Coordinates of C-alpha atoms and ligand atoms in Angstrom, one line a residue:
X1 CA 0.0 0.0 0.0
X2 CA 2.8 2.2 0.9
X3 CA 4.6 2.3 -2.4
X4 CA 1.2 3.0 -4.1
X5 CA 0.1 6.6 -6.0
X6 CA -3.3 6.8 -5.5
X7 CA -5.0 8.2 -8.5
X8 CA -5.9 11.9 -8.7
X9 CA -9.7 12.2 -8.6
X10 CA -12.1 14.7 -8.4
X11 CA -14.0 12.6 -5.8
X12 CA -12.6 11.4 -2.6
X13 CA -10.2 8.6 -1.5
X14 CA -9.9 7.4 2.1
X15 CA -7.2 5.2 3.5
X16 CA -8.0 6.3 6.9
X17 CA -9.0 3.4 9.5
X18 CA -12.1 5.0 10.5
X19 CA -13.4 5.2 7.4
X20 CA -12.5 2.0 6.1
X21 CA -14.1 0.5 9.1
X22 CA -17.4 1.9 8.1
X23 CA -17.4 0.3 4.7
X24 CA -16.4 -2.7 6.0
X25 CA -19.9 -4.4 6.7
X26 CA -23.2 -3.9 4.7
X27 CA -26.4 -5.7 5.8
X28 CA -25.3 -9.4 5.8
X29 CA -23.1 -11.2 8.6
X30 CA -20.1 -10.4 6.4
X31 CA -17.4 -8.1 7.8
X32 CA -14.1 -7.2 5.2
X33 CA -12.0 -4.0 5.7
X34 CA -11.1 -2.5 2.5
X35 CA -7.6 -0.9 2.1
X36 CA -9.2 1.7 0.5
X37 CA -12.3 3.5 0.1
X38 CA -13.3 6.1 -3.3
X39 CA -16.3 8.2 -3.9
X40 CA -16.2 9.1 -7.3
X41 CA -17.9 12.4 -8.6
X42 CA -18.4 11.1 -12.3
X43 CA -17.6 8.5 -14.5
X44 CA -13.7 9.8 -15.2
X45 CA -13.4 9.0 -11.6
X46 CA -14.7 5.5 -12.1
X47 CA -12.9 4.8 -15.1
X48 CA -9.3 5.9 -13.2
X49 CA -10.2 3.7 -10.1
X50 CA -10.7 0.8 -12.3
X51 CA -7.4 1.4 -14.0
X52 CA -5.7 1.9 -10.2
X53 CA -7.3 -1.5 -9.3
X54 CA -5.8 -3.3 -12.5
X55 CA -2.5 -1.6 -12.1
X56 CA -2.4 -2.8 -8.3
X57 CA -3.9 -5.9 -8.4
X58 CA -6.3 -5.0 -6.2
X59 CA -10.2 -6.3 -6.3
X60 CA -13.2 -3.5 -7.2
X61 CA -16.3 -3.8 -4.8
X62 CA -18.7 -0.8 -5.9
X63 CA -21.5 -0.3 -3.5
X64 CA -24.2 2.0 -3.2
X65 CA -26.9 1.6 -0.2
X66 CA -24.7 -1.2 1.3
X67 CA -28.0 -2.7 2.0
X68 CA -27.1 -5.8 1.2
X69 CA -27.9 -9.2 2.4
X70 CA -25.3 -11.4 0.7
X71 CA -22.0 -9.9 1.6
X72 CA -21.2 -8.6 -1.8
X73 CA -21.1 -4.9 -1.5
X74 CA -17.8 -5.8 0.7
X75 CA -14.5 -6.6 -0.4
X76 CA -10.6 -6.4 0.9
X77 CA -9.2 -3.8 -2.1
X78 CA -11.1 -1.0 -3.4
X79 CA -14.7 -0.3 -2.3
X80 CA -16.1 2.0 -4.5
X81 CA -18.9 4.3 -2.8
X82 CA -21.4 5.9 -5.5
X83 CA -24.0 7.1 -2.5
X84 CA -22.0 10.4 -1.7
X85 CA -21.8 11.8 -5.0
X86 CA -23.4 10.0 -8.1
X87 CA -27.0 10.4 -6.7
X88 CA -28.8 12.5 -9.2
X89 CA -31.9 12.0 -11.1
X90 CA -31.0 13.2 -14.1
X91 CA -34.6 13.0 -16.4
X92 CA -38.1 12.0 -15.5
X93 CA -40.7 11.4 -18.2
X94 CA -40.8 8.4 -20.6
X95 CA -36.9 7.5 -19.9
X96 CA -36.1 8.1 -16.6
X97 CA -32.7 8.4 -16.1
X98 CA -31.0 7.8 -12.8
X99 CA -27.5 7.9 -11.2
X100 CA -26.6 4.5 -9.4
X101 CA -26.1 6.3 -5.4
X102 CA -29.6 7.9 -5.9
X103 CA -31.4 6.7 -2.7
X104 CA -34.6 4.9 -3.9
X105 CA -37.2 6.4 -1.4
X106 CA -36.0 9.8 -2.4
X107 CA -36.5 8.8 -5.9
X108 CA -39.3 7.2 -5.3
X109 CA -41.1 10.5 -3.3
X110 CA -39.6 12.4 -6.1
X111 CA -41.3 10.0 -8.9
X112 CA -44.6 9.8 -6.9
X113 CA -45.4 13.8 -7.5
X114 CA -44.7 12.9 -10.8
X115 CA -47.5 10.1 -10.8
X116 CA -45.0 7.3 -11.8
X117 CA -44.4 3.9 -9.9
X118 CA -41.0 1.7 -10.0
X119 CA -43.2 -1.2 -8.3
X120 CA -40.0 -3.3 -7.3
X121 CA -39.5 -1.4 -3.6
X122 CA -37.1 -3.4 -1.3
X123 CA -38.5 -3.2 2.5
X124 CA -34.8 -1.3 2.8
X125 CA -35.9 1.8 0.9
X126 CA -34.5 4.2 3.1
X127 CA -31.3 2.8 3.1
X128 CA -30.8 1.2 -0.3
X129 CA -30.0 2.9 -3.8
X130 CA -30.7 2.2 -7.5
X131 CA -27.5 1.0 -8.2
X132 CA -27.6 -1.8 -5.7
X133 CA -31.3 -2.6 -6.9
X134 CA -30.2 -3.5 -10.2
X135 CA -26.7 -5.0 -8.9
X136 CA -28.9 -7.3 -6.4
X137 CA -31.9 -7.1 -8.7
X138 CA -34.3 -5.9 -6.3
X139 CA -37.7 -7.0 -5.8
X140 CA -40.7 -6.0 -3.3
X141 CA -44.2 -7.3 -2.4
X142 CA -45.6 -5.6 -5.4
X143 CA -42.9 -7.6 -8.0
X144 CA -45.9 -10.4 -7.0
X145 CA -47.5 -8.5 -9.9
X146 CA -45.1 -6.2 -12.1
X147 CA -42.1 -8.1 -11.8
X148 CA -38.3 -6.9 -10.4
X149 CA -36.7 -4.3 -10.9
X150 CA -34.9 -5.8 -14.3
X151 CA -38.7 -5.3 -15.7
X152 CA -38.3 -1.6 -15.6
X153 CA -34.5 -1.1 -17.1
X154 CA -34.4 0.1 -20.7
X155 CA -30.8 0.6 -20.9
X156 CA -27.5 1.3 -18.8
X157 CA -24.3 3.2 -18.7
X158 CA -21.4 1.1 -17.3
X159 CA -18.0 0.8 -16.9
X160 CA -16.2 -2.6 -17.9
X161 CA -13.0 -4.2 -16.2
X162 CA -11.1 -2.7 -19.1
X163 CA -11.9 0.8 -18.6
X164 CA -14.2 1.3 -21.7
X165 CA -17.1 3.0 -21.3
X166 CA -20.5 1.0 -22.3
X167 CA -23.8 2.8 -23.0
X168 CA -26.0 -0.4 -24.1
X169 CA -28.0 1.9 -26.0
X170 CA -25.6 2.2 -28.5
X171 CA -23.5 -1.2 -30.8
X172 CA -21.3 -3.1 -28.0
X173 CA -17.5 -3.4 -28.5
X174 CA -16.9 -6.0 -30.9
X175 CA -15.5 -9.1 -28.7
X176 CA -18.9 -8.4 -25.7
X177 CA -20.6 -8.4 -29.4
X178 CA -19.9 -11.7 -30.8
X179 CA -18.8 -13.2 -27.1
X180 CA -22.1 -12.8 -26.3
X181 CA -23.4 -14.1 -29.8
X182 CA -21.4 -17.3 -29.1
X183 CA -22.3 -17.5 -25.6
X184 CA -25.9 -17.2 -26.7
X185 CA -25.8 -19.8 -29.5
X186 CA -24.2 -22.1 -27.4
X187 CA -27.1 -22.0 -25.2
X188 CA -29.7 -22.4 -27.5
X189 CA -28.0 -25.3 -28.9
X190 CA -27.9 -26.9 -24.9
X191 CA -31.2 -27.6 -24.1
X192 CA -30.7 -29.5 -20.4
X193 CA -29.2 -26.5 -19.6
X194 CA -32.2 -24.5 -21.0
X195 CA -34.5 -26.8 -18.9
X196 CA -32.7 -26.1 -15.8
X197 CA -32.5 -22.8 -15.7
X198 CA -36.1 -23.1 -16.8
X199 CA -37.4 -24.9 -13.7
X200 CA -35.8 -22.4 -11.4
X201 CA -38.0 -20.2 -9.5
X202 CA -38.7 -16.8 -10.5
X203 CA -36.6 -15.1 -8.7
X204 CA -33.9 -18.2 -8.7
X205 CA -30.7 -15.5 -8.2
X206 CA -27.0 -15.4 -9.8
X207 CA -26.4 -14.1 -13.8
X208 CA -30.2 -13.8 -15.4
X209 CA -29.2 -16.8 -17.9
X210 CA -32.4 -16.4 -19.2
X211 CA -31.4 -12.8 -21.1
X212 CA -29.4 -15.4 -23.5
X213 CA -32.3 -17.2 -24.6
X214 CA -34.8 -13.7 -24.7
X215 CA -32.8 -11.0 -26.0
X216 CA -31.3 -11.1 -29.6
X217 CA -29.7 -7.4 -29.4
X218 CA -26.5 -8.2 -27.9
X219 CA -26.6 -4.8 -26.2
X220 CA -30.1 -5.2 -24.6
X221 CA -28.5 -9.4 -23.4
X222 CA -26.1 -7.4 -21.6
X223 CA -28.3 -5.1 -19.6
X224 CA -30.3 -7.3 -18.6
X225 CA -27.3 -9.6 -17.8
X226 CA -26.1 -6.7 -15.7
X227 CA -28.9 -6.7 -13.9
X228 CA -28.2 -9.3 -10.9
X229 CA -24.6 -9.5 -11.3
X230 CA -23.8 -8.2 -8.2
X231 CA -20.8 -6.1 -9.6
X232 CA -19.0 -8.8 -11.0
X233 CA -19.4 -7.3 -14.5
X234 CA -19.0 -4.0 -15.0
X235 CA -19.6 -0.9 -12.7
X236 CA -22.9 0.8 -13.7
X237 CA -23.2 4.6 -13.8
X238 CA -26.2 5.5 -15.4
X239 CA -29.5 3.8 -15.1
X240 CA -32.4 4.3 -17.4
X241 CA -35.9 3.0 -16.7
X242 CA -39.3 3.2 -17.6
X243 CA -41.7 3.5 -15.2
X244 CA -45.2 2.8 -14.8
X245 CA -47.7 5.6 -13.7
X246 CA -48.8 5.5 -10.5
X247 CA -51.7 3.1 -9.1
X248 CA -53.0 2.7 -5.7
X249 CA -54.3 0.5 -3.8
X250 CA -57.9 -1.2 -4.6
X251 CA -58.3 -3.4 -0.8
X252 CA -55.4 -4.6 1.1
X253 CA -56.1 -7.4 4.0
X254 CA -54.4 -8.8 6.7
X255 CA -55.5 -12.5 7.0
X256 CA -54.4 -14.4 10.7
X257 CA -54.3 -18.6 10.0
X258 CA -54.4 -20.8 12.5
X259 CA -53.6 -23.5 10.2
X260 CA -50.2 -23.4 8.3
X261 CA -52.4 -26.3 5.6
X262 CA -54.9 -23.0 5.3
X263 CA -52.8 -20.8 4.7
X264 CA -50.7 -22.2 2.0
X265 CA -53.7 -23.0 0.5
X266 CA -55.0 -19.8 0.8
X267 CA -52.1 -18.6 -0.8
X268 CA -52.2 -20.1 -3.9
X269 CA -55.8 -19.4 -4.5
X270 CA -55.1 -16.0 -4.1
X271 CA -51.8 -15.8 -6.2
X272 CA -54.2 -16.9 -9.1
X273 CA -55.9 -14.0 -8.7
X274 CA -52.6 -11.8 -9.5
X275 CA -52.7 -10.1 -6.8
X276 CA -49.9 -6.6 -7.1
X277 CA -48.6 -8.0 -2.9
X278 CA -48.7 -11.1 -1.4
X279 CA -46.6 -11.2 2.1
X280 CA -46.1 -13.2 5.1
X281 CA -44.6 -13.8 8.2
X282 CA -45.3 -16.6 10.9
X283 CA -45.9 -15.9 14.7
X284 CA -42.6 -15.9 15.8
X285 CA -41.6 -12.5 13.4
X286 CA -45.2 -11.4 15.2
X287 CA -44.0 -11.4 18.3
X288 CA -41.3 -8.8 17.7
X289 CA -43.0 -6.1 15.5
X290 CA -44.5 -3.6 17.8
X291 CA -47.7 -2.5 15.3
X292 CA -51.0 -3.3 16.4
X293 CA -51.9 -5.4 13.1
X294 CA -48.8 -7.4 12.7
X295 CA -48.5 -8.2 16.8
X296 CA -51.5 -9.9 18.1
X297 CA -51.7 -12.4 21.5
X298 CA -54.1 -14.5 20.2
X299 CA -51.5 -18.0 20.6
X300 CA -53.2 -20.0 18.1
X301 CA -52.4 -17.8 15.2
X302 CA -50.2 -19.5 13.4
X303 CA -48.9 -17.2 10.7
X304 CA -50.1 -14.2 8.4
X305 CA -50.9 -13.1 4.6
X306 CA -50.8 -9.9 3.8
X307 CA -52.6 -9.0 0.3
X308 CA -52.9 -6.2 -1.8
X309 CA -55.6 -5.9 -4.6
X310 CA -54.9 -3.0 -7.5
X311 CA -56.4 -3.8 -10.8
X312 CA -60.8 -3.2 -9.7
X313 CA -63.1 -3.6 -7.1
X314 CA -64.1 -7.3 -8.2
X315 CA -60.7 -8.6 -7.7
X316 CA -60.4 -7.0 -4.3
X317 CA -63.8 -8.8 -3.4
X318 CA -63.4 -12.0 -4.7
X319 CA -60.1 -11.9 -2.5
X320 CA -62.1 -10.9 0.5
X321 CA -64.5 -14.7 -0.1
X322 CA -60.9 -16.5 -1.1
X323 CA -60.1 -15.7 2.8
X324 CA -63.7 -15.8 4.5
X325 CA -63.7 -19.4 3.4
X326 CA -61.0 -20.3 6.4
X327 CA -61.2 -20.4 9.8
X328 CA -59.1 -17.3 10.5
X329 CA -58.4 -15.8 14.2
X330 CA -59.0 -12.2 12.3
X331 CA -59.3 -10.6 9.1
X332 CA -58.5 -7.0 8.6
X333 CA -59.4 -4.8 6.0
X334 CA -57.1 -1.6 5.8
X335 CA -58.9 1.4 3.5
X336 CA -56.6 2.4 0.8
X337 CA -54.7 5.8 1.7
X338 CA -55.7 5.2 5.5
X339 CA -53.0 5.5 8.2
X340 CA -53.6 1.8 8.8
X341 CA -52.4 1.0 5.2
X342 CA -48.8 3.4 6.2
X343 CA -48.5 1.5 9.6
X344 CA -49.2 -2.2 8.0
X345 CA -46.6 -1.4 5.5
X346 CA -44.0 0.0 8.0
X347 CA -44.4 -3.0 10.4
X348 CA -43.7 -5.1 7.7
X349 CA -40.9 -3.1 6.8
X350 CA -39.9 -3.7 10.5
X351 CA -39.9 -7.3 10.5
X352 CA -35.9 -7.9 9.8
X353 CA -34.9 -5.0 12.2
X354 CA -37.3 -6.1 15.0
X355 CA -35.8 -9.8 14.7
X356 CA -32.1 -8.6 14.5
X357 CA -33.0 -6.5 17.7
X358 CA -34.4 -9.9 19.3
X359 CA -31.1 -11.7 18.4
X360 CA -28.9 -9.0 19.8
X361 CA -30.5 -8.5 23.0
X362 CA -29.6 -12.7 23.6
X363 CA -26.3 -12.4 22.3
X364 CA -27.1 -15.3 19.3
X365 CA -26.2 -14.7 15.9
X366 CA -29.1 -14.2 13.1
X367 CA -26.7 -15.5 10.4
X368 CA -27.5 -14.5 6.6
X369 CA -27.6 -18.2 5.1
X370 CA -30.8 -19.3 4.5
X371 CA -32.5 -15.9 4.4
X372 CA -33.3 -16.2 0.4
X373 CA -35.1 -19.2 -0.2
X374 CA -37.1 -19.0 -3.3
X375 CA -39.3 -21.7 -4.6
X376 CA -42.4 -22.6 -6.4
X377 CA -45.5 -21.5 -3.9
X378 CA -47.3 -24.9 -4.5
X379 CA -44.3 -26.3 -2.6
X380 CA -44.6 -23.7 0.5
X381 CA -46.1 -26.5 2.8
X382 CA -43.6 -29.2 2.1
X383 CA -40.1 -26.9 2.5
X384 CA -41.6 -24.7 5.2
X385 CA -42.2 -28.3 7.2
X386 CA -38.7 -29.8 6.2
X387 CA -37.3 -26.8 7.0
X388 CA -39.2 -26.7 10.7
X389 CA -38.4 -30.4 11.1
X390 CA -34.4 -29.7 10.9
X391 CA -34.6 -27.1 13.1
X392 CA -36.5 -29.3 15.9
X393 CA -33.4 -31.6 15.1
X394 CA -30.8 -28.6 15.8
X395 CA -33.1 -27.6 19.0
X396 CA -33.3 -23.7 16.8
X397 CA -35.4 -21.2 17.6
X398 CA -36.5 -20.1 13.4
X399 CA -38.5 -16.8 11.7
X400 CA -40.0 -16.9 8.6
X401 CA -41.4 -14.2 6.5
X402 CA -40.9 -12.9 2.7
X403 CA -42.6 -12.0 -0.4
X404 CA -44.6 -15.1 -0.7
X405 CA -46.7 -13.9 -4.0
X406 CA -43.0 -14.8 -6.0
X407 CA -41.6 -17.3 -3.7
X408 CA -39.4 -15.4 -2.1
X409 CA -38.8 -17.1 1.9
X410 CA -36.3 -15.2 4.4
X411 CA -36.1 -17.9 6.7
X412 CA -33.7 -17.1 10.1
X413 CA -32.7 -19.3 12.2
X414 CA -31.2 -18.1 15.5
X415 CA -27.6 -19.1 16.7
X416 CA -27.2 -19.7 21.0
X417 CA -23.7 -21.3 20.4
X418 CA -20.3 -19.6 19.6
X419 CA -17.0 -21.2 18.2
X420 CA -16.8 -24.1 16.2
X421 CA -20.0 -25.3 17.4
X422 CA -21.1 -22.3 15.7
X423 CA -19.6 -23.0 12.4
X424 CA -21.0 -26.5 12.3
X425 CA -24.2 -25.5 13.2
X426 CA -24.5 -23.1 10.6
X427 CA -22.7 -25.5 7.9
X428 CA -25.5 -28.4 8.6
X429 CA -28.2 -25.6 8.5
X430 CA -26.7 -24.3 4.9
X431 CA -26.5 -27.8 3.6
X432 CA -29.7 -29.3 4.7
X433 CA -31.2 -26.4 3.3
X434 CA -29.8 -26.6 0.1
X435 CA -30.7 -30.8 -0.1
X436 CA -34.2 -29.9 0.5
X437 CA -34.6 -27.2 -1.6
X438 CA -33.2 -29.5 -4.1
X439 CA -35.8 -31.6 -4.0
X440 CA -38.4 -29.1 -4.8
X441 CA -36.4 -27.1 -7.8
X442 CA -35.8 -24.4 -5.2
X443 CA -32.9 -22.1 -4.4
X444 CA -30.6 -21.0 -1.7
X445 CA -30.0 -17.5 -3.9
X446 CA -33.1 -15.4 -4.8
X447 CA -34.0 -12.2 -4.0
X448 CA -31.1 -11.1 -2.9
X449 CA -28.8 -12.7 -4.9
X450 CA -25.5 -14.2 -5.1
X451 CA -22.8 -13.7 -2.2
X452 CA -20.3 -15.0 0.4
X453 CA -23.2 -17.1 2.1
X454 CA -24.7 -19.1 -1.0
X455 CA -22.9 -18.5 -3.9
X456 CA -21.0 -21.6 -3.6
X457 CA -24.3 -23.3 -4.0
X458 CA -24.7 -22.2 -7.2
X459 CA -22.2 -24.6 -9.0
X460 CA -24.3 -27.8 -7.9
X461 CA -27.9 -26.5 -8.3
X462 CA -27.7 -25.6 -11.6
X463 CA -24.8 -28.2 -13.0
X464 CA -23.9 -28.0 -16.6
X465 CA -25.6 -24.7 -17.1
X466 CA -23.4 -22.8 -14.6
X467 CA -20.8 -22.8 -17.4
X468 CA -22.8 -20.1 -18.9
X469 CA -22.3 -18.0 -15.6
X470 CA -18.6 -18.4 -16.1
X471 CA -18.5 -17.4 -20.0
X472 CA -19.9 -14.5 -19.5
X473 CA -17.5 -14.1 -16.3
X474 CA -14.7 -14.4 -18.3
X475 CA -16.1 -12.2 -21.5
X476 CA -16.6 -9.3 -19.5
X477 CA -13.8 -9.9 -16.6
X478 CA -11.4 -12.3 -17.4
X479 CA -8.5 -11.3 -14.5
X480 CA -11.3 -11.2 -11.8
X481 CA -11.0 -7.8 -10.9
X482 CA -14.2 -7.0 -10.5
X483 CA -16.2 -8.3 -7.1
X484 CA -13.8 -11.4 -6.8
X485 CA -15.5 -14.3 -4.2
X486 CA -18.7 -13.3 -4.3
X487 CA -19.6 -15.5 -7.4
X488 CA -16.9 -18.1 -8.0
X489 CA -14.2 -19.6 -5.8
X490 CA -15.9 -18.2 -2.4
X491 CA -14.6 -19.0 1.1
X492 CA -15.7 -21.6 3.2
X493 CA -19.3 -19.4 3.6
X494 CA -18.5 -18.5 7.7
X495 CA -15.3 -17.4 6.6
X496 CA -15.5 -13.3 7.6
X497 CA -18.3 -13.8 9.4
X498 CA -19.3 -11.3 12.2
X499 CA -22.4 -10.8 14.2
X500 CA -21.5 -8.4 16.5
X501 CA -23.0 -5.1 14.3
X502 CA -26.2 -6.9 14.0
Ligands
FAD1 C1 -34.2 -4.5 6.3 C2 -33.9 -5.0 4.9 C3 -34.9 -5.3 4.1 C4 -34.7 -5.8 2.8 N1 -35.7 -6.1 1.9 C5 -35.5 -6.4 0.6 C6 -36.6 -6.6 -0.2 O1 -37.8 -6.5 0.1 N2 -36.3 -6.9 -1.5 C7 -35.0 -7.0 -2.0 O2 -34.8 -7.3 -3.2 N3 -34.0 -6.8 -1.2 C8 -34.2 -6.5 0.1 N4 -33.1 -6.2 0.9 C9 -31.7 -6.4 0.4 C10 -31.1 -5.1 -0.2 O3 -31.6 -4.0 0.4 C11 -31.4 -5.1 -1.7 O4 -30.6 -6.2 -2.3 C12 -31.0 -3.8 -2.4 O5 -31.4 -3.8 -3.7 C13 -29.5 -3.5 -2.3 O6 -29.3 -2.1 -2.7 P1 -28.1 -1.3 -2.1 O7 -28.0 0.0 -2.8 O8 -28.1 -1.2 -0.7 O9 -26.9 -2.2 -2.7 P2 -25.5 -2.5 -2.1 O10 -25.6 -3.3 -0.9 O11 -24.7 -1.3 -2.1 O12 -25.0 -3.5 -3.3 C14 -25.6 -4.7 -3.7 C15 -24.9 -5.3 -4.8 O13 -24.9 -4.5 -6.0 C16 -23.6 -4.1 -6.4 N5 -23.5 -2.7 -6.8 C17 -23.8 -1.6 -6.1 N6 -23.7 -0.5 -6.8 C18 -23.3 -0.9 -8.1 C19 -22.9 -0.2 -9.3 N7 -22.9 1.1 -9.4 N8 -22.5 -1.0 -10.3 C20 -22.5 -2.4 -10.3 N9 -22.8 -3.0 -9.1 C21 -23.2 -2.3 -8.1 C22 -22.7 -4.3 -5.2 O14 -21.3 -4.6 -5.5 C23 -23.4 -5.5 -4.5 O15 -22.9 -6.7 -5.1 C24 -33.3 -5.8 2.3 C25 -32.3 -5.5 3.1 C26 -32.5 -5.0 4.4 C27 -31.4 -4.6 5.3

């Protein structure tokens, strides 16, 4: 580090302990301490740090809410900080054009007086920026009707390992051109691979192989290839989307089961009914949100659906007989606009904060392993039971909630023991996990994507059509600068571990 000039940038660079410290955890249970830390004012500044990193041999983590779940907005070179800086909304109308630090509830406030909607909302909105959403692909409870966030993006701006500069609006460079024409062919010539990626859930997580088999424009396979890499391709810095105009809410209800059986199949009635949100969480996440809708007493309750109607009145009501046919502890209907509908959406904002507070005040760890389950919602019953059955086994207290209306299941098991009982505890979870969601064409990595916790899963899920993860790898990074571990050749997962910021 010593012998190193660092480059000369009009944004800022910090080798300063205190600083590095801060940028050395985001939102998973993953704690690295960069050597360095840039905020870049503009795209020159990117493009320099990128030639720094080559020069130096030193790996590139950008990061922009550091919101994270999955440990990849952290990294031992360079972190690369858009938030302070590159956090302009730059046009709002049919293209809306948006710089990656932008802080997604101020955009979203700012694109609400406008009457437009970006309907993927993370329950992290405060914290989180559009240039993590399309790194981590974000989703919320209304991707149950409008799909992630990749839905929305038209084109990007972005940087490559090289140092050129990519606007996918525009022809690629020759060798992403006809790499990615090869890649693609390849593909459609493999169909296994085709029917595994296929079977995945919708929001199965790592490279969107499915951009190979959709997109012919080889500019428009990589944006949307982009989209979920987790910064292992190229460093975005512009974002262009288009956005929906704004629609509210039609009937939302809160539905309390005493029956986990109900509830599921409650759930998929209901999904048939494409519903824009479809959330849940079980009693134990109940009994740590302080709201009155979300926290109850009643001890039979057994979990909770949360669903939002926003297409007409007749949808909304044949929701309302979907749940009257079950013999529910409560059923709450929240008036659109009301401050009931702000306070049921903030508690279930709360849920991950009000466990992590739970875990803290015990001293356990609330590791981030099997936190991003997806799977196919007719299999809900079976995993959520395997999954209960392993912990009776382990003797773990569990919560589960998530965005059931795609699949999407943050299970969280708590952690009482320390040490290498710890570590083994947390391997058998992580495996098990994994062997069961096998059985059901589920996945460790959804919503929020690859990382140090679940990446390394990724190799035997998807078998011969993880190749196509590593072509396009080694098209668009070939020396690994870029986000190095998060992807391919990850640590043992409780490697850089740390619960004590939780
Ligand atoms: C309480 C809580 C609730 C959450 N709820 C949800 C939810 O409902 N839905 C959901 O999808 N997620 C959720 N998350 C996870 C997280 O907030 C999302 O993944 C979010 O999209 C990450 O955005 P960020 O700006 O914080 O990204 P960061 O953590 O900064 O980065 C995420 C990834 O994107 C990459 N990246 C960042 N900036 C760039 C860039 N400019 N170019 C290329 N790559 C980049 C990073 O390297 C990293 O790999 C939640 C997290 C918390 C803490």
């Amino acid at each position: 580090m010593e012998n190193l000039t660092l480059p000369e940038l009009l944004g800022d660079t910090h080798v300063d302990e205190k600083t590095r410290e801060r940028f050395s955890k985001d939102a998973s249970s993953y704690r690295i301490t960069p050597q360095i830390v840039i905020e870049p004012k503009n795209e020159a500044d990117v493009i320099k740090t990128i030639e720094f990193a080559r020069n130096a041999g030193l790996a590139l983590t950008a990061r922009s809410g550091g919101s994270g779940l999955s440990g990849a907005a952290i990294g031992p070179g360079i972190v690369l900080n858009f938030k302070k800086y590159m956090n302009r909304v730059l046009n709002v109308g049919e293209e809306t054009v948006v710089q990656p630090g932008t802080v997604l509830d101020a955009f979203l406030k700012q694109m609400h007086d406008e009457y437009l909607m970006l309907p993927s909302v993370p329950s992290s909105s405060a914290l989180c920026a559009l240039g993590g959403n399309i790194g981590a692909r974000s989703t919320g409870p209304r991707t149950a009707r409008y799909g992630t966030i990749d839905t929305f993006v038209t084109s990007l701006r972005f940087v490559t390992a090289r140092g050129e500069i990519i606007d996918t609006r525009e022809t690629l460079p020759e060798y992403l051109e006809q790499g990615l024409r090869k890649i693609k062919q390849e593909y459609q010539n493999d169909q296994p691979s085709q029917a595994i990626i296929n079977a995945r859930p919708y929001i199965a997580g790592g490279y969107n192989i499915k951009a190979l088999g959709k997109y012919e424009n080889p500019a428009e396979m990589a944006t949307h290839l982009m989209v979920s890499s987790v910064g292992t391709l190229g460093i975005v810095t512009e974002i262009r989307l288009k956005l929906l105009e704004h629609t509210p809410s039609l009937g939302t209800f809160v539905a309390h089961f005493r029956s986990i059986e109900e509830f599921a199949e409650a759930a998929t009635r209901l999904k048939m009914l494409s519903p824009a949100a479809l959330e849940f969480s079980d009693a134990s996440c109940s009994k740590h949100v302080s709201g009155k809708i979300l926290n109850y007493s009643d001890p039979s309750i057994v979990g909770t659906l949360i669903v939002e109607f926003d297409d007409s009145l007749q949808q909304a009501d044949a929701g309302r007989s979907i749940l009257e046919d079950y013999k529910l502890s409560q059923l709450w209907e929240i008036p659109s606009g009301s401050d009931d509908e702000a306070a049921l959406w903030q508690d279930r904002r709360q849920i991950l904060p009000s466990i992590w507070k739970y875990a803290r005040q015990r001293g356990w760890g609330l590791p981030s392993i099997i936190d991003d389950i997806a799977i196919h919602l007719k299999d809900f019953s079976a995993v959520h039971r395997s999954i209960q059955e392993l912990m009776k086994y382990l003797d773990l207290e569990i919560s589960f909630f998530g965005h059931l209306g795609f699949g999407s299941i943050h299970a969280r098991p708590y952690f009482n023991t320390t040490g290498q009982e710890l570590i083994d505890q947390i391997m058998i979870v992580s495996s098990e996990a994994f062997n069961i969601l096998r059985k059901y064409n589920g996945t460790l990595v959804g919503e929020h994507n690859a990382g140090r916790s679940r990446s390394v899963y990724l190799e035997p899920e998807l078998g011969p059509a993880f190749t196509y993860m590593k072509k396009i790898k080694d098209l668009f990074d070939p020396d690994d600068i870029l986000n190095p571990k998060t992807v391919f050749d990850t640590d043992p997962i409780f490697e850089h571990m740390d619960f004590s910021f939780q």
